């Protein structure tokens, strides 16, 4: 990769920077992904149940049973790889969806290394000749392949062979918005993991920048609603690549893109507004690493826009959207004004990951979006993610140690009851104070 990632100092199972971030805003890509896979799921075989059984065994089951589950899974995956070249589009989509589920849930680098060329050829045909849902699923599988293979010659070769197709579909205004959305995410994630040349990074940044910049003509509100998810995913992929961008480019990018991001803050879509706000905070974080007393020339307009969104109470917006927006922009405004970020902790197994900067927040959200419920499994076992987040070597624990650390249902019930009681008392005191004021 072009440069070392932000925040390399490990701390209690995870690296730490200056501050943390709040919970990640979900992009419109989530609903698009569900739509892209809806038909494919109708042809899905028993792979999901097999994956869940194998995942449970990995938490402390018998080693022989786990090996048998692994062999059964690989047999299924061989069938899915063969189905990628089937004449039926529905069969290909079903195979792609099953591969996506498998790669997100399990770590299979050896299996994929043996078939990297076969998979590259199959995905190339799906991206080139497929339509809509098939292209979206192929792009999602490509991103997962890069996460599985990690940085190295194989993943770099895979990314370089399919990068032109990703750019072609992303730039094609007549292509399906869902396909373009997933190609944007795959382009960002693939470049982040596999690209070793700075020129590749700059090329991907320019491509992604060109797409989301088209929504800034009139504050982003004139763009069709169907494209808001695409602009959001493209902006998030661009922000991911900023975390590995050479420092010499950051100040130039800040001056050029901040006015456009300010326009996106007036978008009709809450996810696009939140993505723009988080990207602004990320840009200021990266720029302050170079110049601690950074001051943007039009800070008053920026403060005004952020403060308006942090206190927005328009009734025509959904209540949940208003709450999420205010929470995010309070954190963004506090940070831009020179404050610290709150730290978020992610617990998985016996370890803890500290998400304590806007850069780490964007990186974590990007991998979480593609891995879904398999994020914790990959944090525990994937060397790529453990290296990115400074978690150290993979912990090797036997079944006895894992079982000893598991909490019984009764103990969980007691903990939840105690937490509920403490929370009720705390809120009661606040309510009493409000009553006194009234």
Tab-separated table of C-alpha atoms in Angstrom:
chain	number	residue	atom	x	y	z
A	1	UNK	CA	0.000	0.000	0.000
A	2	UNK	CA	1.189	3.525	-0.745
A	3	UNK	CA	1.786	4.530	2.844
A	4	UNK	CA	1.432	3.433	6.418
A	5	UNK	CA	-2.131	3.683	7.731
A	6	UNK	CA	-3.175	6.248	10.270
A	7	UNK	CA	-2.528	5.476	13.885
A	8	UNK	CA	0.074	2.740	14.202
A	9	UNK	CA	0.598	2.690	17.970
A	10	UNK	CA	-1.074	-0.371	19.552
A	11	UNK	CA	-3.063	-0.019	22.754
A	12	UNK	CA	-4.704	-2.877	24.687
A	13	UNK	CA	-5.488	-4.953	21.648
A	14	UNK	CA	-5.913	-2.061	19.236
A	15	UNK	CA	-3.994	0.969	18.019
A	16	UNK	CA	-4.924	4.358	19.357
A	17	UNK	CA	-4.861	7.873	18.020
A	18	UNK	CA	-6.078	11.073	19.542
A	19	UNK	CA	-9.762	10.396	19.904
A	20	UNK	CA	-12.587	8.127	18.944
A	21	UNK	CA	-15.841	8.397	17.059
A	22	UNK	CA	-19.423	7.563	17.574
A	23	UNK	CA	-21.395	4.799	15.948
A	24	UNK	CA	-21.046	4.615	12.172
A	25	UNK	CA	-23.678	6.032	9.886
A	26	UNK	CA	-25.091	3.401	7.586
A	27	UNK	CA	-24.973	4.341	3.911
A	28	UNK	CA	-27.739	3.882	1.372
A	29	UNK	CA	-25.614	1.000	0.078
A	30	UNK	CA	-27.144	-1.309	2.670
A	31	UNK	CA	-30.634	-1.232	1.178
A	32	UNK	CA	-29.227	-1.356	-2.345
A	33	UNK	CA	-27.244	-4.450	-1.469
A	34	UNK	CA	-30.388	-6.153	-0.208
A	35	UNK	CA	-32.218	-5.282	-3.421
A	36	UNK	CA	-29.293	-6.523	-5.519
A	37	UNK	CA	-29.327	-9.901	-3.812
A	38	UNK	CA	-33.092	-10.384	-3.435
A	39	UNK	CA	-33.576	-12.534	-6.503
A	40	UNK	CA	-30.266	-14.335	-6.020
A	41	UNK	CA	-31.308	-15.459	-2.550
A	42	UNK	CA	-34.146	-17.483	-4.092
A	43	UNK	CA	-31.550	-19.838	-5.562
A	44	UNK	CA	-29.370	-19.991	-2.459
A	45	UNK	CA	-28.766	-23.535	-1.225
A	46	UNK	CA	-27.935	-24.647	2.312
A	47	UNK	CA	-24.678	-22.674	2.401
A	48	UNK	CA	-25.868	-20.194	5.087
A	49	UNK	CA	-26.808	-22.945	7.527
A	50	UNK	CA	-23.530	-24.674	6.855
A	51	UNK	CA	-21.671	-21.432	7.535
A	52	UNK	CA	-23.476	-20.819	10.807
A	53	UNK	CA	-22.761	-24.356	11.998
A	54	UNK	CA	-19.105	-24.030	11.149
A	55	UNK	CA	-18.941	-20.647	12.873
A	56	UNK	CA	-20.370	-22.141	16.068
A	57	UNK	CA	-17.892	-24.997	15.947
A	58	UNK	CA	-15.034	-22.517	15.590
A	59	UNK	CA	-15.956	-21.049	18.977
A	60	UNK	CA	-14.837	-24.187	20.769
A	61	UNK	CA	-16.324	-27.253	19.051
A	62	UNK	CA	-14.555	-30.463	18.262
A	63	UNK	CA	-11.589	-29.982	15.914
A	64	UNK	CA	-12.500	-33.017	13.807
A	65	UNK	CA	-16.060	-31.748	13.292
A	66	UNK	CA	-14.721	-28.330	12.340
A	67	UNK	CA	-12.404	-29.888	9.768
A	68	UNK	CA	-15.329	-31.807	8.323
A	69	UNK	CA	-17.398	-28.647	8.115
A	70	UNK	CA	-14.510	-26.887	6.372
A	71	UNK	CA	-14.268	-29.670	3.777
A	72	UNK	CA	-18.026	-29.580	3.180
A	73	UNK	CA	-17.889	-25.813	2.787
A	74	UNK	CA	-15.065	-26.002	0.256
A	75	UNK	CA	-17.014	-28.565	-1.764
A	76	UNK	CA	-19.952	-26.197	-1.841
A	77	UNK	CA	-17.690	-23.318	-2.837
A	78	UNK	CA	-16.263	-25.350	-5.728
A	79	UNK	CA	-19.797	-25.806	-7.017
A	80	UNK	CA	-20.474	-22.082	-6.735
A	81	UNK	CA	-17.264	-21.220	-8.604
A	82	UNK	CA	-18.271	-23.603	-11.393
A	83	UNK	CA	-21.724	-21.993	-11.545
A	84	UNK	CA	-20.193	-18.572	-12.216
A	85	UNK	CA	-19.827	-19.543	-15.892
A	86	UNK	CA	-23.333	-20.984	-16.239
A	87	UNK	CA	-25.510	-19.733	-19.110
A	88	UNK	CA	-28.353	-18.824	-16.772
A	89	UNK	CA	-28.074	-15.346	-15.265
A	90	UNK	CA	-30.158	-16.433	-12.293
A	91	UNK	CA	-27.780	-19.322	-11.567
A	92	UNK	CA	-24.765	-17.019	-11.782
A	93	UNK	CA	-26.395	-14.544	-9.403
A	94	UNK	CA	-27.198	-17.324	-6.944
A	95	UNK	CA	-23.576	-18.518	-7.060
A	96	UNK	CA	-22.288	-14.973	-6.543
A	97	UNK	CA	-24.590	-14.446	-3.563
A	98	UNK	CA	-23.479	-17.718	-1.966
A	99	UNK	CA	-19.836	-16.800	-2.496
A	100	UNK	CA	-20.474	-13.398	-0.935
A	101	UNK	CA	-22.014	-14.989	2.149
A	102	UNK	CA	-19.189	-17.514	2.469
A	103	UNK	CA	-16.334	-15.031	2.046
A	104	UNK	CA	-17.896	-12.626	4.549
A	105	UNK	CA	-18.383	-15.358	7.158
A	106	UNK	CA	-15.226	-17.442	6.901
A	107	UNK	CA	-11.520	-16.988	6.195
A	108	UNK	CA	-10.504	-19.017	3.116
A	109	UNK	CA	-7.231	-17.600	1.720
A	110	UNK	CA	-5.694	-20.935	0.678
A	111	UNK	CA	-8.801	-22.037	-1.194
A	112	UNK	CA	-8.980	-18.678	-2.991
A	113	UNK	CA	-5.282	-18.543	-3.849
A	114	UNK	CA	-5.582	-21.820	-5.740
A	115	UNK	CA	-8.469	-20.446	-7.788
A	116	UNK	CA	-7.580	-16.763	-8.066
A	117	UNK	CA	-7.221	-16.835	-11.868
A	118	UNK	CA	-10.461	-18.763	-12.309
A	119	UNK	CA	-12.319	-16.334	-10.084
A	120	UNK	CA	-10.776	-13.319	-11.833
A	121	UNK	CA	-11.899	-14.584	-15.254
A	122	UNK	CA	-15.407	-15.374	-13.988
A	123	UNK	CA	-15.822	-11.989	-12.288
A	124	UNK	CA	-14.533	-10.221	-15.386
A	125	UNK	CA	-17.250	-11.867	-17.492
A	126	UNK	CA	-19.918	-11.042	-14.902
A	127	UNK	CA	-18.885	-7.386	-14.823
A	128	UNK	CA	-18.500	-7.116	-18.592
A	129	UNK	CA	-21.556	-9.053	-19.816
A	130	UNK	CA	-23.831	-9.098	-16.772
A	131	UNK	CA	-26.544	-6.607	-15.974
A	132	UNK	CA	-27.588	-4.804	-12.811
A	133	UNK	CA	-27.783	-7.324	-9.976
A	134	UNK	CA	-25.091	-9.585	-11.418
A	135	UNK	CA	-22.623	-6.711	-11.738
A	136	UNK	CA	-23.405	-5.541	-8.208
A	137	UNK	CA	-22.810	-9.008	-6.730
A	138	UNK	CA	-19.623	-9.491	-8.767
A	139	UNK	CA	-18.228	-6.191	-7.458
A	140	UNK	CA	-19.125	-7.175	-3.883
A	141	UNK	CA	-17.358	-10.538	-4.278
A	142	UNK	CA	-14.288	-8.775	-5.711
A	143	UNK	CA	-14.053	-6.554	-2.628
A	144	UNK	CA	-14.272	-9.613	-0.379
A	145	UNK	CA	-11.587	-11.395	-2.383
A	146	UNK	CA	-9.203	-8.502	-1.762
A	147	UNK	CA	-9.985	-8.646	1.971
A	148	UNK	CA	-9.400	-12.409	2.000
A	149	UNK	CA	-6.126	-12.366	0.029
A	150	UNK	CA	-4.709	-9.264	1.722
A	151	UNK	CA	-1.874	-7.153	0.290
A	152	UNK	CA	0.476	-9.039	-2.002
A	153	UNK	CA	1.152	-9.974	-5.636
A	154	UNK	CA	-2.020	-12.065	-6.056
A	155	UNK	CA	-4.450	-9.434	-4.803
A	156	UNK	CA	-2.580	-6.689	-6.675
A	157	UNK	CA	-2.812	-8.693	-9.902
A	158	UNK	CA	-6.516	-9.357	-9.292
A	159	UNK	CA	-7.250	-5.693	-8.631
A	160	UNK	CA	-5.287	-4.462	-11.644
A	161	UNK	CA	-7.045	-6.909	-13.963
A	162	UNK	CA	-10.536	-5.780	-12.879
A	163	UNK	CA	-9.940	-2.117	-12.048
A	164	UNK	CA	-10.695	-0.897	-15.624
A	165	UNK	CA	-14.055	-2.709	-15.558
A	166	UNK	CA	-14.956	-1.242	-12.173
A	167	UNK	CA	-14.138	2.253	-13.437
A	168	UNK	CA	-16.100	1.607	-16.651
A	169	UNK	CA	-19.282	0.510	-14.856
A	170	UNK	CA	-18.951	3.268	-12.240
A	171	UNK	CA	-18.597	5.957	-14.914
A	172	UNK	CA	-21.420	4.594	-17.087
A	173	UNK	CA	-24.466	6.772	-16.539
A	174	UNK	CA	-26.720	4.155	-18.146
A	175	UNK	CA	-25.655	1.337	-15.794
A	176	UNK	CA	-27.751	0.259	-12.815
A	177	UNK	CA	-27.309	2.564	-9.790
A	178	UNK	CA	-26.899	-0.546	-7.613
A	179	UNK	CA	-24.123	-1.880	-9.853
A	180	UNK	CA	-22.360	1.496	-9.883
A	181	UNK	CA	-22.684	1.754	-6.098
A	182	UNK	CA	-21.034	-1.630	-5.483
A	183	UNK	CA	-18.337	-0.913	-8.074
A	184	UNK	CA	-17.494	2.310	-6.206
A	185	UNK	CA	-17.185	0.434	-2.911
A	186	UNK	CA	-15.108	-2.348	-4.513
A	187	UNK	CA	-12.834	0.198	-6.201
A	188	UNK	CA	-12.151	1.978	-2.922
A	189	UNK	CA	-11.657	-1.163	-0.845
A	190	UNK	CA	-9.603	-2.932	-3.520
A	191	UNK	CA	-7.291	0.053	-3.930
A	192	UNK	CA	-6.945	0.410	-0.161
A	193	UNK	CA	-5.913	-3.228	0.253
A	194	UNK	CA	-4.146	-4.199	-2.962
A	195	UNK	CA	-2.746	-1.121	-4.717
A	196	UNK	CA	0.969	-0.670	-4.093
A	197	UNK	CA	1.589	2.250	-6.459
A	198	UNK	CA	0.741	5.833	-5.592
A	199	UNK	CA	-0.385	6.379	-9.181
A	200	UNK	CA	-3.080	3.728	-8.718
A	201	UNK	CA	-4.249	5.546	-5.592
A	202	UNK	CA	-4.384	8.923	-7.331
A	203	UNK	CA	-6.221	7.393	-10.291
A	204	UNK	CA	-8.893	5.859	-8.041
A	205	UNK	CA	-9.263	9.078	-6.044
A	206	UNK	CA	-9.779	11.051	-9.258
A	207	UNK	CA	-12.373	8.589	-10.569
A	208	UNK	CA	-14.388	8.555	-7.333
A	209	UNK	CA	-14.085	12.313	-6.951
A	210	UNK	CA	-15.480	12.822	-10.436
A	211	UNK	CA	-18.622	10.847	-9.605
A	212	UNK	CA	-19.662	12.420	-6.297
A	213	UNK	CA	-18.678	15.895	-7.503
A	214	UNK	CA	-21.503	15.704	-10.062
A	215	UNK	CA	-23.986	15.909	-7.206
A	216	UNK	CA	-22.620	19.273	-6.077
A	217	UNK	CA	-23.989	21.402	-8.909
A	218	UNK	CA	-26.819	22.807	-6.825
A	219	UNK	CA	-26.252	21.494	-3.358
A	220	UNK	CA	-26.846	17.906	-4.395
A	221	UNK	CA	-30.635	18.443	-4.252
A	222	UNK	CA	-31.107	18.400	-8.036
A	223	UNK	CA	-29.684	14.903	-8.438
A	224	UNK	CA	-32.255	12.092	-8.804
A	225	UNK	CA	-33.092	10.382	-5.535
A	226	UNK	CA	-32.059	7.045	-7.059
A	227	UNK	CA	-28.465	8.316	-7.318
A	228	UNK	CA	-28.106	9.543	-3.729
A	229	UNK	CA	-26.993	6.085	-2.583
A	230	UNK	CA	-24.368	6.039	-5.337
A	231	UNK	CA	-23.028	9.466	-4.340
A	232	UNK	CA	-22.904	8.400	-0.690
A	233	UNK	CA	-21.005	5.166	-1.435
A	234	UNK	CA	-18.611	6.980	-3.774
A	235	UNK	CA	-17.899	9.674	-1.196
A	236	UNK	CA	-17.252	7.046	1.505
A	237	UNK	CA	-14.913	5.084	-0.797
A	238	UNK	CA	-13.059	8.325	-1.591
A	239	UNK	CA	-12.773	9.121	2.121
A	240	UNK	CA	-11.377	5.629	2.772
A	241	UNK	CA	-8.568	6.258	0.287
A	242	UNK	CA	-7.813	9.613	1.922
A	243	UNK	CA	-6.614	7.695	4.999
A	244	UNK	CA	-3.672	6.323	2.969
A	245	UNK	CA	-3.181	9.382	0.766
A	246	UNK	CA	0.324	10.930	0.860
A	247	UNK	CA	0.437	13.935	3.173
A	248	UNK	CA	1.567	16.218	0.338
A	249	UNK	CA	-1.850	15.838	-1.309
A	250	UNK	CA	-4.043	16.490	1.733
A	251	UNK	CA	-3.903	20.303	1.920
A	252	UNK	CA	-4.578	20.594	-1.807
A	253	UNK	CA	-7.545	18.209	-1.548
A	254	UNK	CA	-8.915	20.157	1.434
A	255	UNK	CA	-8.871	23.464	-0.426
A	256	UNK	CA	-10.404	21.955	-3.556
A	257	UNK	CA	-13.078	19.685	-2.074
A	258	UNK	CA	-14.281	21.404	1.095
A	259	UNK	CA	-16.574	23.836	-0.799
A	260	UNK	CA	-18.176	20.853	-2.566
A	261	UNK	CA	-18.638	18.991	0.698
A	262	UNK	CA	-20.314	22.070	2.160
A	263	UNK	CA	-22.822	21.919	-0.710
A	264	UNK	CA	-23.516	18.258	0.037
A	265	UNK	CA	-24.529	19.201	3.578
A	266	UNK	CA	-27.764	20.566	2.074
A	267	UNK	CA	-28.629	17.268	0.355
A	268	UNK	CA	-32.155	15.896	0.808
A	269	UNK	CA	-30.780	12.512	1.903
A	270	UNK	CA	-29.689	12.151	5.516
A	271	UNK	CA	-27.052	9.511	4.708
A	272	UNK	CA	-25.397	11.775	2.154
A	273	UNK	CA	-25.386	14.688	4.617
A	274	UNK	CA	-23.852	12.499	7.311
A	275	UNK	CA	-21.236	11.076	4.910
A	276	UNK	CA	-20.273	14.625	3.889
A	277	UNK	CA	-20.006	15.722	7.530
A	278	UNK	CA	-17.837	12.778	8.517
A	279	UNK	CA	-15.599	13.374	5.484
A	280	UNK	CA	-15.162	17.022	6.514
A	281	UNK	CA	-14.075	15.894	9.983
A	282	UNK	CA	-11.683	13.373	8.420
A	283	UNK	CA	-10.125	16.007	6.165
A	284	UNK	CA	-9.559	18.337	9.125
A	285	UNK	CA	-8.032	15.476	11.128
A	286	UNK	CA	-5.591	14.612	8.335
A	287	UNK	CA	-4.755	18.263	7.669
A	288	UNK	CA	-4.111	18.951	11.369
A	289	UNK	CA	-1.587	16.138	11.406
A	290	UNK	CA	0.413	18.363	9.054
A	291	UNK	CA	-0.504	21.752	10.529
A	292	UNK	CA	-1.850	21.723	14.064
A	293	UNK	CA	-3.294	25.255	13.956
A	294	UNK	CA	-5.084	24.761	10.641
A	295	UNK	CA	-7.700	27.439	9.884
A	296	UNK	CA	-9.927	27.256	6.814
A	297	UNK	CA	-10.534	30.593	5.109
A	298	UNK	CA	-14.331	30.367	5.394
A	299	UNK	CA	-14.666	28.842	8.852
A	300	UNK	CA	-17.722	30.950	9.759
A	301	UNK	CA	-19.799	29.439	6.949
A	302	UNK	CA	-18.611	25.961	7.909
A	303	UNK	CA	-19.487	26.451	11.590
A	304	UNK	CA	-22.883	27.825	10.640
A	305	UNK	CA	-23.717	24.860	8.404
A	306	UNK	CA	-22.542	22.277	10.939
A	307	UNK	CA	-24.348	23.997	13.809
A	308	UNK	CA	-27.596	24.111	11.839
A	309	UNK	CA	-27.454	20.369	11.193
A	310	UNK	CA	-26.456	19.640	14.788
A	311	UNK	CA	-29.596	21.406	16.028
A	312	UNK	CA	-31.964	20.560	13.164
A	313	UNK	CA	-35.548	20.022	14.351
A	314	UNK	CA	-37.479	20.099	11.072
A	315	UNK	CA	-40.607	18.007	11.509
A	316	UNK	CA	-40.666	16.898	7.875
A	317	UNK	CA	-37.629	14.691	8.573
A	318	UNK	CA	-38.068	11.316	10.209
A	319	UNK	CA	-37.468	11.355	13.950
A	320	UNK	CA	-34.777	8.646	13.773
A	321	UNK	CA	-33.007	10.516	10.970
A	322	UNK	CA	-33.028	13.758	12.969
A	323	UNK	CA	-31.606	12.011	16.014
A	324	UNK	CA	-28.838	10.326	14.010
A	325	UNK	CA	-28.009	13.519	12.160
A	326	UNK	CA	-27.812	15.655	15.305
A	327	UNK	CA	-25.630	13.091	17.065
A	328	UNK	CA	-23.184	12.912	14.153
A	329	UNK	CA	-22.942	16.641	13.527
A	330	UNK	CA	-22.513	17.481	17.210
A	331	UNK	CA	-19.412	15.269	17.118
A	332	UNK	CA	-18.240	16.789	13.817
A	333	UNK	CA	-18.755	20.366	15.028
A	334	UNK	CA	-17.003	19.657	18.336
A	335	UNK	CA	-14.000	18.209	16.514
A	336	UNK	CA	-13.744	20.923	13.857
A	337	UNK	CA	-13.841	23.568	16.603
A	338	UNK	CA	-10.755	21.926	18.086
A	339	UNK	CA	-12.222	19.432	20.516
A	340	UNK	CA	-11.466	15.780	21.080
A	341	UNK	CA	-13.339	12.814	19.663
A	342	UNK	CA	-15.112	10.334	21.862
A	343	UNK	CA	-13.722	6.821	21.850
A	344	UNK	CA	-15.781	3.860	20.680
A	345	UNK	CA	-14.864	0.341	21.772
A	346	UNK	CA	-15.609	-2.800	19.791
A	347	UNK	CA	-15.435	-6.018	21.788
A	348	UNK	CA	-14.949	-9.324	20.004
A	349	UNK	CA	-14.034	-12.543	21.765
A	350	UNK	CA	-11.454	-11.714	24.424
A	351	UNK	CA	-10.169	-8.597	22.646
A	352	UNK	CA	-11.112	-4.955	22.343
A	353	UNK	CA	-10.681	-2.621	19.375
A	354	UNK	CA	-10.536	1.128	20.037
A	355	UNK	CA	-12.077	3.255	17.273
A	356	UNK	CA	-10.761	6.604	18.381
A	357	UNK	CA	-10.297	8.785	15.314
A	358	UNK	CA	-12.207	9.734	12.198
A	359	UNK	CA	-9.707	7.836	10.044
A	360	UNK	CA	-10.154	4.620	12.022
A	361	UNK	CA	-13.906	5.140	12.033
A	362	UNK	CA	-14.000	5.321	8.228
A	363	UNK	CA	-11.749	2.270	7.868
A	364	UNK	CA	-13.804	0.227	10.324
A	365	UNK	CA	-17.082	1.247	8.654
A	366	UNK	CA	-15.747	0.295	5.194
A	367	UNK	CA	-14.809	-3.222	6.272
A	368	UNK	CA	-17.987	-3.584	8.337
A	369	UNK	CA	-20.089	-2.696	5.289
A	370	UNK	CA	-18.618	-5.519	3.207
A	371	UNK	CA	-18.184	-8.135	5.957
A	372	UNK	CA	-21.423	-7.526	7.854
A	373	UNK	CA	-21.937	-10.007	10.685
A	374	UNK	CA	-18.593	-11.648	9.825
A	375	UNK	CA	-16.650	-8.579	10.972
A	376	UNK	CA	-15.831	-10.015	14.403
A	377	UNK	CA	-14.654	-13.315	12.908
A	378	UNK	CA	-12.292	-11.468	10.568
A	379	UNK	CA	-11.042	-9.213	13.359
A	380	UNK	CA	-10.119	-12.350	15.278
A	381	UNK	CA	-8.522	-14.298	12.417
A	382	UNK	CA	-7.755	-12.092	9.411
A	383	UNK	CA	-4.136	-10.896	9.465
A	384	UNK	CA	-4.982	-7.956	7.193
A	385	UNK	CA	-7.487	-6.461	9.612
A	386	UNK	CA	-5.333	-7.231	12.623
A	387	UNK	CA	-2.429	-5.421	10.979
A	388	UNK	CA	-4.570	-2.418	10.000
A	389	UNK	CA	-5.981	-1.983	13.497
A	390	UNK	CA	-2.779	-2.933	15.346
A	391	UNK	CA	-4.254	-5.992	17.062
A	392	UNK	CA	-1.068	-8.068	16.845
A	393	UNK	CA	-0.807	-11.781	15.992
A	394	UNK	CA	-3.916	-13.964	15.989
A	395	UNK	CA	-4.725	-15.278	19.468
A	396	UNK	CA	-4.600	-19.064	19.668
A	397	UNK	CA	-6.893	-20.381	22.413
A	398	UNK	CA	-8.029	-23.928	23.056
A	399	UNK	CA	-11.646	-24.949	23.515
A	400	UNK	CA	-11.334	-25.101	27.304
A	401	UNK	CA	-10.161	-21.481	27.548
A	402	UNK	CA	-12.945	-20.295	25.243
A	403	UNK	CA	-15.626	-22.113	27.215
A	404	UNK	CA	-14.277	-20.712	30.475
A	405	UNK	CA	-14.688	-17.187	29.129
A	406	UNK	CA	-18.280	-17.679	27.994
A	407	UNK	CA	-20.943	-16.138	30.216
A	408	UNK	CA	-24.033	-18.170	31.032
A	409	UNK	CA	-27.506	-16.888	30.207
A	410	UNK	CA	-28.283	-16.420	33.872
A	411	UNK	CA	-25.165	-14.277	34.385
A	412	UNK	CA	-26.076	-12.195	31.337
A	413	UNK	CA	-29.570	-11.739	32.744
A	414	UNK	CA	-28.166	-10.513	36.072
A	415	UNK	CA	-25.812	-8.067	34.312
A	416	UNK	CA	-28.624	-6.695	32.152
A	417	UNK	CA	-30.913	-6.341	35.171
A	418	UNK	CA	-28.237	-4.441	37.119
A	419	UNK	CA	-27.561	-2.166	34.152
A	420	UNK	CA	-31.274	-1.524	33.711
A	421	UNK	CA	-31.659	-0.636	37.380
A	422	UNK	CA	-28.698	1.769	37.315
A	423	UNK	CA	-29.958	3.404	34.127
A	424	UNK	CA	-33.442	3.850	35.579
A	425	UNK	CA	-32.048	5.516	38.699
A	426	UNK	CA	-29.884	7.880	36.691
A	427	UNK	CA	-32.762	8.908	34.450
A	428	UNK	CA	-35.069	9.353	37.429
A	429	UNK	CA	-32.668	11.878	38.959
A	430	UNK	CA	-32.608	13.829	35.692
A	431	UNK	CA	-36.404	13.768	35.457
A	432	UNK	CA	-36.655	15.065	39.043
A	433	UNK	CA	-34.415	18.018	38.168
A	434	UNK	CA	-36.561	18.832	35.160
A	435	UNK	CA	-39.666	18.766	37.362
A	436	UNK	CA	-38.052	21.211	39.791
A	437	UNK	CA	-37.224	23.574	36.956
A	438	UNK	CA	-40.747	23.439	35.621
